[in-house]
Coordinates of C-alpha atoms and ligand atoms in Angstrom, one line a residue:
X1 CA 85.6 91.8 47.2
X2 CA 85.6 93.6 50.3
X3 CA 86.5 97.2 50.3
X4 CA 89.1 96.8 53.3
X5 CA 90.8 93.8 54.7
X6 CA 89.2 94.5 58.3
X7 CA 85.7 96.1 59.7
X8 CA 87.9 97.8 62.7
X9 CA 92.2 97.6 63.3
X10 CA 93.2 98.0 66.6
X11 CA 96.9 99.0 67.7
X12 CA 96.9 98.4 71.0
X13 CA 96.3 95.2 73.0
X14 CA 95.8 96.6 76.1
X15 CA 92.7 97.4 78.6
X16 CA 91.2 99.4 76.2
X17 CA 91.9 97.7 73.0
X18 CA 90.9 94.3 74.2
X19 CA 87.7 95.3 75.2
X20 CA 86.9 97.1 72.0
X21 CA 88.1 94.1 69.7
X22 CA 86.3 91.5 71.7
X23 CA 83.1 93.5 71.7
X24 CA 83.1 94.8 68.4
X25 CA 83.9 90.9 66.9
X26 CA 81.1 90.1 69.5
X27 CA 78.8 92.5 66.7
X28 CA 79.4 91.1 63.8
X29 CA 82.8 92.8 62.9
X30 CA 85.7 91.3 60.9
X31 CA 88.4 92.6 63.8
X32 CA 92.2 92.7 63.8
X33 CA 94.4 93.4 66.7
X34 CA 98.3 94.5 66.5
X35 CA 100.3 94.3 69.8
X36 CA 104.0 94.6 70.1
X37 CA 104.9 94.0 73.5
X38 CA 102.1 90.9 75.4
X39 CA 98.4 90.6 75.2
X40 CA 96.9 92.6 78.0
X41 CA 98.7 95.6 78.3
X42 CA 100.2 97.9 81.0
X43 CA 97.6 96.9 83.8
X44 CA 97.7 92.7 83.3
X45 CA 101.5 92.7 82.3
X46 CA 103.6 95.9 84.2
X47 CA 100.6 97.8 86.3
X48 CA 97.6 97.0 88.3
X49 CA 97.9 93.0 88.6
X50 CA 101.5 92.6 89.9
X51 CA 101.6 95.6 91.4
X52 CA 98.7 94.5 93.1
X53 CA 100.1 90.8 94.0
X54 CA 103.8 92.7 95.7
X55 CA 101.5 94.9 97.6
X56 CA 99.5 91.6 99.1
X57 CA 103.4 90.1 99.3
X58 CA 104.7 92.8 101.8
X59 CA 101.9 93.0 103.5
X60 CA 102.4 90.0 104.9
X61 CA 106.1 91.6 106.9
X62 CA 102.9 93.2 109.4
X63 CA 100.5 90.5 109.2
X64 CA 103.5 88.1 110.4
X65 CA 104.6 90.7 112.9
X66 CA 101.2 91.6 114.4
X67 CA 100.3 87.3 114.4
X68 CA 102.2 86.5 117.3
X69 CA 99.9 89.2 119.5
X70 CA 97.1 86.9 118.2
X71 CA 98.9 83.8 119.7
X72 CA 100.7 82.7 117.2
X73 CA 103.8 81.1 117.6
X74 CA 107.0 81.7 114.1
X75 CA 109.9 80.5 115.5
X76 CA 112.9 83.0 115.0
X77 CA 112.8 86.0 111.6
X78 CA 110.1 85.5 108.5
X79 CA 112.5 84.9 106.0
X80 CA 111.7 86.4 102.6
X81 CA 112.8 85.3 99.0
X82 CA 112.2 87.8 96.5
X83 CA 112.6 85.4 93.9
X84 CA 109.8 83.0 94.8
X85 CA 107.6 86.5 94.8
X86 CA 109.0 87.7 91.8
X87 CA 108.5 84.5 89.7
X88 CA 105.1 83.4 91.0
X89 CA 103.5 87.1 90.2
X90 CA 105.2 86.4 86.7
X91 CA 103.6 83.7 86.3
X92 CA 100.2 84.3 87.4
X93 CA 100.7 87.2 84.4
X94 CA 101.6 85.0 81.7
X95 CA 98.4 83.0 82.8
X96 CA 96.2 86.1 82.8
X97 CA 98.0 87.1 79.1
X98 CA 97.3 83.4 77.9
X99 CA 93.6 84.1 79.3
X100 CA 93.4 87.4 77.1
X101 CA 94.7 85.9 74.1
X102 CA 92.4 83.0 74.4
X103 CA 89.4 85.5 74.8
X104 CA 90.7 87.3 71.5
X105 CA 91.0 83.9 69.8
X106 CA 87.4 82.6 70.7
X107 CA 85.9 85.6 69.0
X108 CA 87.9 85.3 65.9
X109 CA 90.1 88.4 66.5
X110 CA 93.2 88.0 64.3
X111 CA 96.1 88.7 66.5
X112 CA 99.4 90.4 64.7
X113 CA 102.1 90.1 67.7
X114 CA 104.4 93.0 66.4
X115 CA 104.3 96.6 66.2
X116 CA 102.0 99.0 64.1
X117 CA 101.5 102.4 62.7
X118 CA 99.3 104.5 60.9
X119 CA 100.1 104.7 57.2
X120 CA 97.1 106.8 56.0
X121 CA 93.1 106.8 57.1
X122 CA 92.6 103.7 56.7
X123 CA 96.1 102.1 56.3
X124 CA 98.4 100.0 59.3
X125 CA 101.2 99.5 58.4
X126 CA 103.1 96.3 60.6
X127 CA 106.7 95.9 61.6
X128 CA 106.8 93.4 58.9
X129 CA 106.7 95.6 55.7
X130 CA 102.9 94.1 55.3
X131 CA 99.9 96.7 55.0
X132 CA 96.7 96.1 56.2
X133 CA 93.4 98.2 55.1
X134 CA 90.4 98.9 57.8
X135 CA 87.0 100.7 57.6
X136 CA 88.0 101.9 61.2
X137 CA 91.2 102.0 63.2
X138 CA 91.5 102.1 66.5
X139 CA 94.2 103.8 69.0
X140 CA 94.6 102.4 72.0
X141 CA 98.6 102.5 72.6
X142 CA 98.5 103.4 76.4
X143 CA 101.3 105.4 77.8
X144 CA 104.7 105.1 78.4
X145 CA 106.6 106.2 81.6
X146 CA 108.4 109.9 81.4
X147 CA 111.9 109.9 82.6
X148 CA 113.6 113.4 83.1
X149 CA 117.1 113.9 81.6
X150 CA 120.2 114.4 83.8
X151 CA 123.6 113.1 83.6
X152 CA 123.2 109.5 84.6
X153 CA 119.4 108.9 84.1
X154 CA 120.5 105.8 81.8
X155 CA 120.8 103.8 85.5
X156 CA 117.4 104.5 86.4
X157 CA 114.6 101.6 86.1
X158 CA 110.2 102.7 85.5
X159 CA 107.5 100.3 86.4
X160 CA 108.4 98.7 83.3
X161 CA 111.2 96.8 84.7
X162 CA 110.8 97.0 88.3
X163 CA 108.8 93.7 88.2
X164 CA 111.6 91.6 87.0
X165 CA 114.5 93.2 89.3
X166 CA 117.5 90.0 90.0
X167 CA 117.6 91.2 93.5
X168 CA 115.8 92.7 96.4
X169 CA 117.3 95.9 96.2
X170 CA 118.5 97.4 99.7
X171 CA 118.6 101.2 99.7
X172 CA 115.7 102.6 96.4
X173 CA 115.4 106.0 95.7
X174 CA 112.0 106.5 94.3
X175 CA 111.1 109.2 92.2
X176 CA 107.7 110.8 92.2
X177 CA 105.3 111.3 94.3
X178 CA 102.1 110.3 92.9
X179 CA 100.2 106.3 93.3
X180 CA 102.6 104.6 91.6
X181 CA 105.8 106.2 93.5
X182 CA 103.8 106.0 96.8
X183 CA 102.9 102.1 95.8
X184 CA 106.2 101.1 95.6
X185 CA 107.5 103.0 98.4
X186 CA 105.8 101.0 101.0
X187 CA 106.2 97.6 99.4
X188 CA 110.2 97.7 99.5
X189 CA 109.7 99.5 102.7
X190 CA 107.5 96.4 104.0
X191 CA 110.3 94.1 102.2
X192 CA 112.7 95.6 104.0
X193 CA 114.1 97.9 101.9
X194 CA 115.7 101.6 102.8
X195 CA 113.2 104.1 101.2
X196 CA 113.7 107.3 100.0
X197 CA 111.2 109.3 98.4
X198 CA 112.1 112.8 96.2
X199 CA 110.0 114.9 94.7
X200 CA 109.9 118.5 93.3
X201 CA 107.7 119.5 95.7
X202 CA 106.5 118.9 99.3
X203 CA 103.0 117.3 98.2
X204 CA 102.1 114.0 97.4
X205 CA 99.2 112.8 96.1
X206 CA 98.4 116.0 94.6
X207 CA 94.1 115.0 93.6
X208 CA 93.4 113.4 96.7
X209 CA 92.0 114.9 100.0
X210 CA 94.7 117.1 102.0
X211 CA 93.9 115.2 105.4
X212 CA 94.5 111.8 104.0
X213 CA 97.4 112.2 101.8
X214 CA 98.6 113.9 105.5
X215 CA 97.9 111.0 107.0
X216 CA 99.7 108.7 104.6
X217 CA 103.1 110.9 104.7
X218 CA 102.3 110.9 108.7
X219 CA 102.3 106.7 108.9
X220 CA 104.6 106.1 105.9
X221 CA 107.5 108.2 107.8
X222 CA 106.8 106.6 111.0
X223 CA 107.5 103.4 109.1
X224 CA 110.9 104.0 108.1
X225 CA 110.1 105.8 104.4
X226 CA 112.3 109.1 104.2
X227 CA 110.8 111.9 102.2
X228 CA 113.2 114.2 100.0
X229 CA 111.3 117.3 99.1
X230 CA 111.6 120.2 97.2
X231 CA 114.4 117.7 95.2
X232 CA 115.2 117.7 91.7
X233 CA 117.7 115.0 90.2
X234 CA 121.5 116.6 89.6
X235 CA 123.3 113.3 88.7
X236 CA 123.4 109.5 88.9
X237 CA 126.8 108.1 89.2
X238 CA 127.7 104.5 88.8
X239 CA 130.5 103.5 91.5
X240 CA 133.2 100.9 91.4
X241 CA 131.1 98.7 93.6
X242 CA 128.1 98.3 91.3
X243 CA 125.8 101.1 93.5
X244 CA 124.5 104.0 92.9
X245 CA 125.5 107.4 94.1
X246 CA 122.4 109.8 93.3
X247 CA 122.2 113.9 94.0
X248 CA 119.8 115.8 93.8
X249 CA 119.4 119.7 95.2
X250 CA 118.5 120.3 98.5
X251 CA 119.4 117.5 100.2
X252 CA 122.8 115.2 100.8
X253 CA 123.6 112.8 98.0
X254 CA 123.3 109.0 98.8
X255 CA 124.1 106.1 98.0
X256 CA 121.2 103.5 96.2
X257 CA 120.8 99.9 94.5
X258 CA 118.1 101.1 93.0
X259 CA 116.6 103.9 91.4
X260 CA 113.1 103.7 90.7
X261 CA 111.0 106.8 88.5
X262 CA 107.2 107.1 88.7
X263 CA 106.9 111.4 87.8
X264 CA 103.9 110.6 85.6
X265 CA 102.9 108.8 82.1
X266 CA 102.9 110.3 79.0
X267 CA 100.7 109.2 75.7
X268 CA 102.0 106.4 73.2
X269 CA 101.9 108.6 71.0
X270 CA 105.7 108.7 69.3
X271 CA 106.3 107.2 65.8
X272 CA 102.9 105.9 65.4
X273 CA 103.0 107.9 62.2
X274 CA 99.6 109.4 63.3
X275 CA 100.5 112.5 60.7
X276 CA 100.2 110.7 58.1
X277 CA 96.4 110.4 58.4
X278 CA 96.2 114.2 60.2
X279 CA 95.4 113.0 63.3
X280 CA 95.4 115.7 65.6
X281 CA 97.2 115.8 69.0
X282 CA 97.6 118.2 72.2
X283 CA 100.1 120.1 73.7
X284 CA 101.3 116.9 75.4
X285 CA 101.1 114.6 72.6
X286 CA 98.0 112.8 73.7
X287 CA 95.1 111.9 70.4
X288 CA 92.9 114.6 70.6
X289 CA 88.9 112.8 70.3
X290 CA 85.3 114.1 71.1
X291 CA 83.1 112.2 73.2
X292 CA 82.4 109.4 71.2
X293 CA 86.1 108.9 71.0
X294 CA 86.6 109.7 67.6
X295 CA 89.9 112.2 66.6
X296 CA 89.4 114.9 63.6
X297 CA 89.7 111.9 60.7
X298 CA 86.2 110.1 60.8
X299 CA 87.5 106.8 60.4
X300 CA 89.6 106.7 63.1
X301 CA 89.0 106.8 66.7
X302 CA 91.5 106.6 70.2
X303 CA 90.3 105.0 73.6
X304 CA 92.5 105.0 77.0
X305 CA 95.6 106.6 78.0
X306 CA 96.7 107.4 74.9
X307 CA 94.0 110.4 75.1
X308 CA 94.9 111.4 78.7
X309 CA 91.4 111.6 79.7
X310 CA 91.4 109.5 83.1
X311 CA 94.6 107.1 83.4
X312 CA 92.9 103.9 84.6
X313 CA 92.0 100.5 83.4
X314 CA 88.4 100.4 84.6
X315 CA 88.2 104.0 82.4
X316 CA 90.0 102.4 79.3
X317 CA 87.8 99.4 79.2
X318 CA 84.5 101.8 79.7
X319 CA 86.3 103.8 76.3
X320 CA 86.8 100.6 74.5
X321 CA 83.2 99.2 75.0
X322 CA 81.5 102.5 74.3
X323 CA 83.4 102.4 71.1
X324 CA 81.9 99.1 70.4
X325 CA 78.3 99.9 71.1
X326 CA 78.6 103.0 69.1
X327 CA 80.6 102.4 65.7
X328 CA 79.2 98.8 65.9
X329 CA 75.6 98.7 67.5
X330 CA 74.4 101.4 66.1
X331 CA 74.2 102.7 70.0
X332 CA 76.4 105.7 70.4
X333 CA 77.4 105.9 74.1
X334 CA 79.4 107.9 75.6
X335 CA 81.5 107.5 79.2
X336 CA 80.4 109.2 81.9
X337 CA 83.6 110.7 83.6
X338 CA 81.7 111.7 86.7
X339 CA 82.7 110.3 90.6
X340 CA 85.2 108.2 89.5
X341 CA 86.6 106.5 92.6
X342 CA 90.5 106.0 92.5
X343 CA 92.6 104.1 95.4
X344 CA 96.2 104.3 95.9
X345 CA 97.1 100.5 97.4
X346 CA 100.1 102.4 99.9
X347 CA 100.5 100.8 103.6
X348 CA 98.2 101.4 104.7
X349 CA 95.8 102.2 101.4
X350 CA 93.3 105.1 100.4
X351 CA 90.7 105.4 98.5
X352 CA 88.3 108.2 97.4
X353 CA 85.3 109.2 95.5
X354 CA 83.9 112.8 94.4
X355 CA 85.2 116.2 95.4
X356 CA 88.0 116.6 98.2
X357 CA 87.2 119.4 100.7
X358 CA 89.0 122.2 99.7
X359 CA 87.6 121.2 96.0
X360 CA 84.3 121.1 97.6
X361 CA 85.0 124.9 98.7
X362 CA 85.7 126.2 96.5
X363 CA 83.0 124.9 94.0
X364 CA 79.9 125.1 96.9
X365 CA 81.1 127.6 99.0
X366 CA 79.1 126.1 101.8
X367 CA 79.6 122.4 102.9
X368 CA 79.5 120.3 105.3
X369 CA 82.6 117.8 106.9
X370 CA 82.5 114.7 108.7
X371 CA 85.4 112.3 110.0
X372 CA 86.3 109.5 112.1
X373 CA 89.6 109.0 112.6
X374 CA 90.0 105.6 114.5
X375 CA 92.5 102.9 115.4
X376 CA 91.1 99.6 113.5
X377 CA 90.0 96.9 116.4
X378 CA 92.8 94.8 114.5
X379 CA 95.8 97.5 114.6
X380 CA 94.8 98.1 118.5
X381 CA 95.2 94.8 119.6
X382 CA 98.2 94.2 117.4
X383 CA 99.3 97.3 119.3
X384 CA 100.0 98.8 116.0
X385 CA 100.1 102.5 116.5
X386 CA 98.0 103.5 112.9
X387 CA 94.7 105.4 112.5
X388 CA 92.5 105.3 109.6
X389 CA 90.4 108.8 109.0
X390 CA 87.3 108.3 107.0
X391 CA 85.9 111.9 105.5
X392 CA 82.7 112.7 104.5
X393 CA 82.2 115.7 102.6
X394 CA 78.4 117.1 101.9
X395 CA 76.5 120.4 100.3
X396 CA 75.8 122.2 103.7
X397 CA 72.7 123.3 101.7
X398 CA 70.8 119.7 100.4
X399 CA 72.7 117.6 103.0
X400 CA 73.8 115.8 99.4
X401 CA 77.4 113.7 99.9
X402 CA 79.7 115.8 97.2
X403 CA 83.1 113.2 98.3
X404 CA 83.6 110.4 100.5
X405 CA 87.6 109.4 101.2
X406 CA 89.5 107.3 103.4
X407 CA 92.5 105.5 104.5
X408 CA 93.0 102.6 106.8
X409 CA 92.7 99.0 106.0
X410 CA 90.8 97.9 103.0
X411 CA 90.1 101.0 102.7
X412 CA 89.5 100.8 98.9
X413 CA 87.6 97.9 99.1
X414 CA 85.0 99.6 101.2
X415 CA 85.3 102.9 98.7
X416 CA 84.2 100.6 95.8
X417 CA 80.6 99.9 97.5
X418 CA 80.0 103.7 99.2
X419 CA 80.9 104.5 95.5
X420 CA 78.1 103.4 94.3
X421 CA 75.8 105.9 97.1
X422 CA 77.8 108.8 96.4
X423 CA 77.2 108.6 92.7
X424 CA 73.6 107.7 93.1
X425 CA 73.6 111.0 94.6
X426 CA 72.7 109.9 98.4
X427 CA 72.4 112.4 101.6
X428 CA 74.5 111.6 104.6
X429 CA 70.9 111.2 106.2
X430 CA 70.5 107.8 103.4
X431 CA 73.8 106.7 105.2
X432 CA 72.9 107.6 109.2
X433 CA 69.7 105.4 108.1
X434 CA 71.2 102.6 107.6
X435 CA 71.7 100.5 111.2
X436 CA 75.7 99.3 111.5
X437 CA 77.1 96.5 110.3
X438 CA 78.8 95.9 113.8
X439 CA 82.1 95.3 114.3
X440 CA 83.5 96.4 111.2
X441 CA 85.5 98.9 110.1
X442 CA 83.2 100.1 107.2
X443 CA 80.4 100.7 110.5
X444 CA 82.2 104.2 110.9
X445 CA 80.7 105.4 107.3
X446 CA 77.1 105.4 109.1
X447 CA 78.0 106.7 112.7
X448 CA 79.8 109.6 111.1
X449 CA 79.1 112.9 113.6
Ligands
LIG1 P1 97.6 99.8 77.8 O1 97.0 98.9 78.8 O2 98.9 100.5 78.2 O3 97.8 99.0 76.5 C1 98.5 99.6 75.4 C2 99.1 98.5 74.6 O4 99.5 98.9 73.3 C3 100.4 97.9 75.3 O5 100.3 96.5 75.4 C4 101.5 98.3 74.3 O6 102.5 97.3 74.2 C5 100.8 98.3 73.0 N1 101.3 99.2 71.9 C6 101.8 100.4 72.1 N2 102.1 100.9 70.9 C7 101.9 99.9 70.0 C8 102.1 99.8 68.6 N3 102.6 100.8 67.8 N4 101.9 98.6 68.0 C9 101.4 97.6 68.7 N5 101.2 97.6 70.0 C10 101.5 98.8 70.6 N6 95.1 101.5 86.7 C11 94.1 101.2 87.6 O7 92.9 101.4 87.3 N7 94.4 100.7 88.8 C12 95.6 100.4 89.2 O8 95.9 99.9 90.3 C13 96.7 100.7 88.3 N8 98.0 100.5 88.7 C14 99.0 100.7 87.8 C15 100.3 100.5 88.2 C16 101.3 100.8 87.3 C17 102.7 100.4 87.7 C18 101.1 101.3 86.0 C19 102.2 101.6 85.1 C20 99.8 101.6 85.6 C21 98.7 101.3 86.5 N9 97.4 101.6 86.2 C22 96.4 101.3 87.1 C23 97.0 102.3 84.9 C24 96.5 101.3 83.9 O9 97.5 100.3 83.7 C25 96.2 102.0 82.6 O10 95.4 103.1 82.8 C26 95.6 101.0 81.5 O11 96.4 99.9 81.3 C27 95.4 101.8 80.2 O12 94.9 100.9 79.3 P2 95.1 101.2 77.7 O13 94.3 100.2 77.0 O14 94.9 102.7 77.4 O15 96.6 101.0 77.5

């Protein structure tokens, strides 16, 4: 008889947890998986994927509008359905959640599709009643959106729900002022949406570069997105006619269909009855684990955004494999956290990789800056009235590129392949070497002065 019903438990069938089930089955492990919402987790279900798929949707109110400069002929308005958009990014989720599931499946990964918790070191205990014993459990929970409490925050909708809204709402407050918040703004903006942003403060996009987030707040105004600042929620009221009337300080109250809040994620961490193993957590609830991702009790270990290391899916899955390789190849790995490029996918997007310049500063003391702030060949014609600013930041000292970070069309796209030189540790010399890939937007990376 085996000593435990399963080599490894995971709670969590997300980014993280997939990848370290799959893997660690893919080694020879007798693997369980609990999940109690869908198969694949915040970024496949209510994040990165439809997120994604609306921001390629309202894109398309300037790709329509700049088309007829390039000859082509729409007779009268675009006309947009939100329900066609809505419904076809579901189902292109369900397809991707049938696609994890199947994954699981093919490497024998029993799947429980209901909640679990922690019942002791080496005890889960499911929604069920049943118990389950492991050798190793695994965290990987994710995090949950935070909503602030003020009379009326019962009417206010996260990124949870936002994908499956009836209606295209017509005037949305947005909370927050970070990606997500910034996300949505411009794609009910582009849908045609009234936008208004509020935040605490007057800065958005606190960890990127000061002269791109500029630059975002610059266009995003010019397109019709009014920014509320220095604005904390008083009170949401409900009127007679279904809409919202929302105040916060500072600023006139106004009226809203929608309110949308994105002020930040906070760890899975509630109920999972983590203290009855003593698993340690922080000060804001996240598992507390070394590098190996293991938390104080040795046969238990946390990957992803339930440790509030880096919030992102491509950091998550790194967690999850390194996991694998080390409790189940006899490999122990850890994730390097260093130049991790991020993008926020705003109209238009950024993107950035390394130290911003004032980080940069302050860490160097002498550096280096280069930019080129153009209008795209596209926008110009298009007589679209947007510049993109590519930065370049380098030691003054070894000429070495310490941050690279942009915004302007596909910008992120572009980030994902400099990426790679910045954290090979490349010169801007490597780049001025390089002839240009001519025309392109991309070009302005080697022609930097
Ligand atoms: P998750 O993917 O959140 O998975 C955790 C899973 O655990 C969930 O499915 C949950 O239902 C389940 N669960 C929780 N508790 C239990 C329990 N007790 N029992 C059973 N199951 C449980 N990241 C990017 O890199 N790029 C992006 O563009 C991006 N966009 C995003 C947009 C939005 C709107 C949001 C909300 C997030 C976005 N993210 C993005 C972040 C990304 O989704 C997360 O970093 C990533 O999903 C974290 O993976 P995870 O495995 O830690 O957790």
């Amino acid at each position: 008889m085996a000593e435990y019903d399963y080599d490894l438990f995971v709670i969590g069938a997300g980014s993280g947890g997939v990848r370290a089930a799959r893997v660690s089955a893919a080694y020879g492990a007798k693997v369980a998986i609990a999940e109690e919402h869908k198969v694949g987790g915040t970024c496949v279900i209510r994040g990165c994927v439809p997120k994604k798929l609306l921001v390629y949707g309202a894109h398309f109110a300037e790709d329509l509008k700049d088309a007829r400069k390039f000859g082509w002929k729409l007779d009268g308005e675009p006309d947009f359905d939100w329900a066609t958009l809505r419904d076809n990014v579901l189902s292109e989720v369900e397809r991707i959640n049938g696609a994890y599931t199947d994954t699981l499946n093919s490497h024998d990964v029993e799947i429980f599709h209901e909640r679990a918790t922690v019942s002791g070191p080496n005890e889960i205990t499911l929604a069920s009643g049943d118990t389950k014993t492991a050798k190793y459990i695994l965290i990987a929970t994710g995090a949950w959106p935070h909503v602030p409490e003020f009379p009326g925050s019962e009417h206010v909708v996260t990124s949870n729900e936002v994908f499956h809204l009836e209606e295209l709402p017509r005037r949305v407050v947005i909370a927050g002022a970070g990606y997500i918040a910034n996300e949505f703004a411009g794609i009910f903006n582009k849908l045609g949406s009234r936008v208004t942003l509020v935040n605490r403060s007057d800065v958005i996009l606190r960890q990127y570069d000061h002269s791109i987030r500029d630059r975002l707040l610059q266009i995003a105004t010019t397109k019709g997105i009014e920014f509320c600042f220095h604005a904390e929620f008083e009170s949401i009221e409900k009127q007679d006619d279904g809409s919202l009337l929302v105040k916060v300080t500072n600023h006139e109250p106004r009226e809203a269909d929608l309110v949308l809040v994105a002020t930040g994620r906070v760890p899975n961490t509630d109920g999972l009855g983590l203290d009855s193993a003593g698993v340690e957590l922080d000060e804001d609830g996240a598992i507390k684990v070394d590098e190996y991702s293991k938390t104080n009790i040795d046969s238990i270990y946390a990957v992803g955004d339930v440790t509030n290391r880096v919030q992102l899916t491509p950091v998550a899955i790194r967690e999850g494999h390194a996991f694998a390789d080390t409790v189940f190849n006899g490999k122990p790995t850890t994730v390097d956290y260093d130049c991790i490029p991020s993008a926020v996918f705003s109209h238009p997007p950024l993107a950035g990789v390394g130290m911003t310049e004032s980080e940069a500063r302050n860490t160097l003391g002498s550096i280096k800056v280069y930019q080129s702030d153009f209008r795209a060949m596209k926008n110009v014609l298009a007589e679209r009235n947007e510049r993109a600013l590519y930065k370049m930041i380098t030691d003054a000292d070894t000429d070495r590129i310490v941050g690279l970070h942009m915004i302007g069309p596909d910008a992120p796209e572009i980030l994902q392949a400099a990426a790679v030189a910045v954290k090979a540790g490349l010169s801007k010399s490597d780049f001025d070497n390089v002839v240009a890939l001519h025309p392109t937007m991309a070009e302005e990376l080697v022609l930097l002065r």
